[in-house]
PDB file of N, CA and C in Angstrom:
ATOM      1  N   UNK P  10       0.854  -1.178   0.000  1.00  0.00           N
ATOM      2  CA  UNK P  10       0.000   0.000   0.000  1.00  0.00           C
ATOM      3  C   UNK P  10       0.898   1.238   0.000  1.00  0.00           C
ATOM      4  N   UNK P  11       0.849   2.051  -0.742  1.00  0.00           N
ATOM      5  CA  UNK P  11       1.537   3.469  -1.052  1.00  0.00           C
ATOM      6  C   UNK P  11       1.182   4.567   0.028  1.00  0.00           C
ATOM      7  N   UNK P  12       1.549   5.620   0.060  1.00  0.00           N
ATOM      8  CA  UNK P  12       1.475   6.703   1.133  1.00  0.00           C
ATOM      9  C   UNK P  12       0.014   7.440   0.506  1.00  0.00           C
ATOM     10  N   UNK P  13      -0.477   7.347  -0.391  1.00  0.00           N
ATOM     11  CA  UNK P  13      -1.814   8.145  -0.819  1.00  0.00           C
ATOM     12  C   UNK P  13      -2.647   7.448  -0.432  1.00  0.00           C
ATOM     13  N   UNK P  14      -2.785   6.428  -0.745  1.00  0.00           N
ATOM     14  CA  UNK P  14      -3.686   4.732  -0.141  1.00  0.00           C
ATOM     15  C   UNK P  14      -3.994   5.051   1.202  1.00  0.00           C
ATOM     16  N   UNK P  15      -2.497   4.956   1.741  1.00  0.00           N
ATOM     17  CA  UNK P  15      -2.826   4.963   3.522  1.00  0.00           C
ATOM     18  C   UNK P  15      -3.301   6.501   3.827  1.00  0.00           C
ATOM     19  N   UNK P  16      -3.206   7.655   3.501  1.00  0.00           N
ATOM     20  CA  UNK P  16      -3.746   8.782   3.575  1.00  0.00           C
ATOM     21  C   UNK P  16      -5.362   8.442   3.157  1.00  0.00           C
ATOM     22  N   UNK P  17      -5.499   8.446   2.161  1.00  0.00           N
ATOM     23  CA  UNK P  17      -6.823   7.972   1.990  1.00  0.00           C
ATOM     24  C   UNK P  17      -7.953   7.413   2.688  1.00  0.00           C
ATOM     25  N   UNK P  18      -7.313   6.113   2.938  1.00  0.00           N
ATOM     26  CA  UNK P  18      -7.901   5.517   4.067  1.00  0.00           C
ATOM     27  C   UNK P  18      -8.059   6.291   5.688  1.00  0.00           C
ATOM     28  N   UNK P  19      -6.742   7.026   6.080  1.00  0.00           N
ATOM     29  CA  UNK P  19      -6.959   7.625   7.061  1.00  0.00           C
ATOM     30  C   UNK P  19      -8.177   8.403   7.167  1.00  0.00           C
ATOM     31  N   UNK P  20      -8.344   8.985   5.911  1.00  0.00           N
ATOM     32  CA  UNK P  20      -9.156  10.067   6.161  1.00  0.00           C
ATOM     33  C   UNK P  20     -10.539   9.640   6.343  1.00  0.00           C
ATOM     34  N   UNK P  21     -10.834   8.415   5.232  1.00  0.00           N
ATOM     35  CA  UNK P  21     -12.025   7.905   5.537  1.00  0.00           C
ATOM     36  C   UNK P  21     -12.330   7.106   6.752  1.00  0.00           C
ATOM     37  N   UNK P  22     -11.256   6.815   7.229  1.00  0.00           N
ATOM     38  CA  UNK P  22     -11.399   6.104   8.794  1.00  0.00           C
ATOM     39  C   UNK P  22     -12.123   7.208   9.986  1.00  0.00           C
ATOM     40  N   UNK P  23     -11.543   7.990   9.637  1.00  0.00           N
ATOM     41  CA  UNK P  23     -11.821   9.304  10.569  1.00  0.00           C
ATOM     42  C   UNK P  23     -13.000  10.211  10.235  1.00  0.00           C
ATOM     43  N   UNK P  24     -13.671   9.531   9.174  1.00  0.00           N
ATOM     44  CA  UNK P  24     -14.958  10.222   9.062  1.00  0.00           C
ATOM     45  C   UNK P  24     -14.653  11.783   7.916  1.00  0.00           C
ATOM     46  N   UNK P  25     -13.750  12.274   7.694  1.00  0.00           N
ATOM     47  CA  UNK P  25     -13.612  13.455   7.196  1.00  0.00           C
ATOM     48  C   UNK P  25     -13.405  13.162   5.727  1.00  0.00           C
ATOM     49  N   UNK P  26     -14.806  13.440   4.828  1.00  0.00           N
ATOM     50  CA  UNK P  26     -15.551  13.351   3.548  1.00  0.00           C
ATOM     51  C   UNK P  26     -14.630  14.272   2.625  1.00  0.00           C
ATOM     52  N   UNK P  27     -14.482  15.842   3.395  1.00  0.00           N
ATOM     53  CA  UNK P  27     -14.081  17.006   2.447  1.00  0.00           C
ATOM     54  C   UNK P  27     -12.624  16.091   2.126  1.00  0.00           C
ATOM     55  N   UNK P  28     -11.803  16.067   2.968  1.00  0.00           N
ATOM     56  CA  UNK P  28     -10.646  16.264   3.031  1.00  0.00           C
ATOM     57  C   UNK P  28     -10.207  15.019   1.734  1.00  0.00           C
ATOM     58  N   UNK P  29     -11.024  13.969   2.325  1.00  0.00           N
ATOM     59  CA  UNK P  29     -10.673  12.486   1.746  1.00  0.00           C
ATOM     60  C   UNK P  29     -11.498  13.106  -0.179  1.00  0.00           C
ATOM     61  N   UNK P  30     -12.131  13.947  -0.131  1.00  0.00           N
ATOM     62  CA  UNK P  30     -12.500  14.502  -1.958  1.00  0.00           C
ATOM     63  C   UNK P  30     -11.332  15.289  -2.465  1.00  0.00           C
ATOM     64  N   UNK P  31     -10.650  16.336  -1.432  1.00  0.00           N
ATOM     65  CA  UNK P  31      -9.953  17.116  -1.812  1.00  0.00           C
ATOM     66  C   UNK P  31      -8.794  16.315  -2.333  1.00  0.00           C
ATOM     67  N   UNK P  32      -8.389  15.422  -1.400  1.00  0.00           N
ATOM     68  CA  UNK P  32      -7.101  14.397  -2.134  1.00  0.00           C
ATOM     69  C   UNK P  32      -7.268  13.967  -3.337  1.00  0.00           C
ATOM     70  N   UNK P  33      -8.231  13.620  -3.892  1.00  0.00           N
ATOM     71  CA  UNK P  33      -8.975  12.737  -4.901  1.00  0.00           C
ATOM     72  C   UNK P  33      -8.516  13.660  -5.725  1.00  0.00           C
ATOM     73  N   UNK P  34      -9.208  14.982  -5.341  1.00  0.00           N
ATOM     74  CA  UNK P  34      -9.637  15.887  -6.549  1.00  0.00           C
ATOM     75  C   UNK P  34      -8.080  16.876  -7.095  1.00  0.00           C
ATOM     76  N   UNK P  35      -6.921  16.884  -5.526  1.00  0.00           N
ATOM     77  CA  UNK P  35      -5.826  17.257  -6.116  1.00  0.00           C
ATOM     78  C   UNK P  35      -5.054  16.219  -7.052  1.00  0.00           C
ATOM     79  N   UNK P  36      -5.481  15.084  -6.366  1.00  0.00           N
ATOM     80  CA  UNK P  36      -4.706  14.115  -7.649  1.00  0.00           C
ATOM     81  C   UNK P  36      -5.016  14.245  -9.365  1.00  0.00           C
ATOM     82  N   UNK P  37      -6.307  14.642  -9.876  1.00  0.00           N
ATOM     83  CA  UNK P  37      -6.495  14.828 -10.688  1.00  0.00           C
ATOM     84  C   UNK P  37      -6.145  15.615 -11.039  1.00  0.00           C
ATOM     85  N   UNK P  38      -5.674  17.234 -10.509  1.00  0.00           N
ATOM     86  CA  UNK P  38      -5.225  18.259 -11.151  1.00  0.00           C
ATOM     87  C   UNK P  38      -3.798  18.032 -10.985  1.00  0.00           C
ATOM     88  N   UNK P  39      -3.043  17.183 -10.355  1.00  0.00           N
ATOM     89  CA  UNK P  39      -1.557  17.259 -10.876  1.00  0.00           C
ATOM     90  C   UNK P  39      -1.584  16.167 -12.213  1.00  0.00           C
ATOM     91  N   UNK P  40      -2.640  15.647 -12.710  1.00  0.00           N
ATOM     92  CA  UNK P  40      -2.091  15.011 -13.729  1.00  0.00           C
ATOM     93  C   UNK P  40      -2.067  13.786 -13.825  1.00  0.00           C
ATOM     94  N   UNK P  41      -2.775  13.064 -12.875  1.00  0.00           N
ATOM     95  CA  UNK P  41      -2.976  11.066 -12.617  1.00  0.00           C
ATOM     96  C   UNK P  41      -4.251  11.080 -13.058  1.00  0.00           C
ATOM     97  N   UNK P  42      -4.327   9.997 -14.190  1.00  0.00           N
ATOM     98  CA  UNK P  42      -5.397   9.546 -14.312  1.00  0.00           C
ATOM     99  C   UNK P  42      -6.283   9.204 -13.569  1.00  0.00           C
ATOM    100  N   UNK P  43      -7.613   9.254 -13.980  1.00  0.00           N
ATOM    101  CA  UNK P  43      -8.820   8.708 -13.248  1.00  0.00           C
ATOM    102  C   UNK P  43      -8.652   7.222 -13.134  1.00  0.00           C
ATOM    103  N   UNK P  44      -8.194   6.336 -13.721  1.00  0.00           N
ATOM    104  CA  UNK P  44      -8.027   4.777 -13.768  1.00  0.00           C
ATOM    105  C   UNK P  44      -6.556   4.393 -13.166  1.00  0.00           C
ATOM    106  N   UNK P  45      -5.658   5.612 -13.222  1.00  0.00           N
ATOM    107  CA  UNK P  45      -4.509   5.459 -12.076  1.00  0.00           C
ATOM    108  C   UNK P  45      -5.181   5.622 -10.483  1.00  0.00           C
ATOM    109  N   UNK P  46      -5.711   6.708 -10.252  1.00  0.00           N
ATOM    110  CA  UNK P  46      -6.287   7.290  -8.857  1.00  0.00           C
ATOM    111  C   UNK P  46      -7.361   5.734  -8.256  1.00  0.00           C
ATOM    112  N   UNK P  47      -7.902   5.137  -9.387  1.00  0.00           N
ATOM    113  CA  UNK P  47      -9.041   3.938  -8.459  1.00  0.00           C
ATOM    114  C   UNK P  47      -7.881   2.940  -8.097  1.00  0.00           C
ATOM    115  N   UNK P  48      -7.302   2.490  -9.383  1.00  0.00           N
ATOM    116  CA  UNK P  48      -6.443   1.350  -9.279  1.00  0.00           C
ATOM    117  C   UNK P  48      -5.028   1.635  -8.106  1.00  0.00           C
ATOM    118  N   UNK P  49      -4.644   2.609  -7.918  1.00  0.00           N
ATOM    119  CA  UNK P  49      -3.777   2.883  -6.859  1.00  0.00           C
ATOM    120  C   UNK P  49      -4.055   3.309  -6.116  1.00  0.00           C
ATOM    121  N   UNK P  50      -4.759   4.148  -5.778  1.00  0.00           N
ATOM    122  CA  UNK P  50      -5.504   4.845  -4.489  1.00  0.00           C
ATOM    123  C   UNK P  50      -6.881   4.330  -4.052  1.00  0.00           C
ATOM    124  N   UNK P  51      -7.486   4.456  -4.712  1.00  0.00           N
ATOM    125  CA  UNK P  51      -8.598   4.397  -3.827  1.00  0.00           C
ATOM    126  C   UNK P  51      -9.334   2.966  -3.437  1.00  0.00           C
ATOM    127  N   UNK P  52      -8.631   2.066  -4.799  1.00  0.00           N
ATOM    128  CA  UNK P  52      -8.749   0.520  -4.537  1.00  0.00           C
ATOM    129  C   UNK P  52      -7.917  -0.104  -3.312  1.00  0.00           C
ATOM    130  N   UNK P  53      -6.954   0.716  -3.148  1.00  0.00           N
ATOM    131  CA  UNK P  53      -5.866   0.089  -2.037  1.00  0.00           C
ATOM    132  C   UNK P  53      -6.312   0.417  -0.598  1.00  0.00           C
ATOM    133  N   UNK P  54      -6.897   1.742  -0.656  1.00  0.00           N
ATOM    134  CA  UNK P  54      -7.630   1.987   0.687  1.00  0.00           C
ATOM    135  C   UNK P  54      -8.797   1.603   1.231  1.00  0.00           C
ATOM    136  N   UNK P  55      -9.429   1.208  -0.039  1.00  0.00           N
ATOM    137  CA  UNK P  55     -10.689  -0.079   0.306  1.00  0.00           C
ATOM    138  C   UNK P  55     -10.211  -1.097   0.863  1.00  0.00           C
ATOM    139  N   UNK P  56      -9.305  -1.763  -0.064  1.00  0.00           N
ATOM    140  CA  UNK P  56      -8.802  -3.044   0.535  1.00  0.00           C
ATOM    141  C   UNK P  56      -8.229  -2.841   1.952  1.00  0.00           C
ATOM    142  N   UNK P  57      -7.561  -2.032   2.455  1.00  0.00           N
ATOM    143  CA  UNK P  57      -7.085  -1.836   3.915  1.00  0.00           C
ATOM    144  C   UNK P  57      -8.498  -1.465   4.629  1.00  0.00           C
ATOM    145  N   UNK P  58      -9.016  -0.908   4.569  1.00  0.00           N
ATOM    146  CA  UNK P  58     -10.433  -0.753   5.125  1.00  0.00           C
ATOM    147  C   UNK P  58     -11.001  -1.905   5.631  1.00  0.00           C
ATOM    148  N   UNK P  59     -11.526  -2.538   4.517  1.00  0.00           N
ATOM    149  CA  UNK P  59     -12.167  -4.190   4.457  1.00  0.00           C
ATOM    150  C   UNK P  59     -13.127  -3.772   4.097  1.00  0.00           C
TER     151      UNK P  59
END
């Protein structure tokens, strides 16, 4: 799991919606795909979730 993953997850662990969109949404403006951001981020912080 990568350092965005585990950020990710933090945030959604902790209940905080904005913060855990804002990550999302800066990743897209530096330039990562939408099918990079599920498949590395946000799939990985599901999976740590459960």
């Amino acid at each position: 799991m990568n350092d965005l993953s585990k950020k990710l997850a933090q945030l959604l662990l902790s209940g905080d919606t904005v913060s855990s969109y804002k990550l999302v949404e800066s990743l897209l403006y530096e330039g990562f795909t939408s099918l990079y951001i599920y498949e590395n981020v946000i799939k990985e912080a599901m999976y740590y979730i459960g």
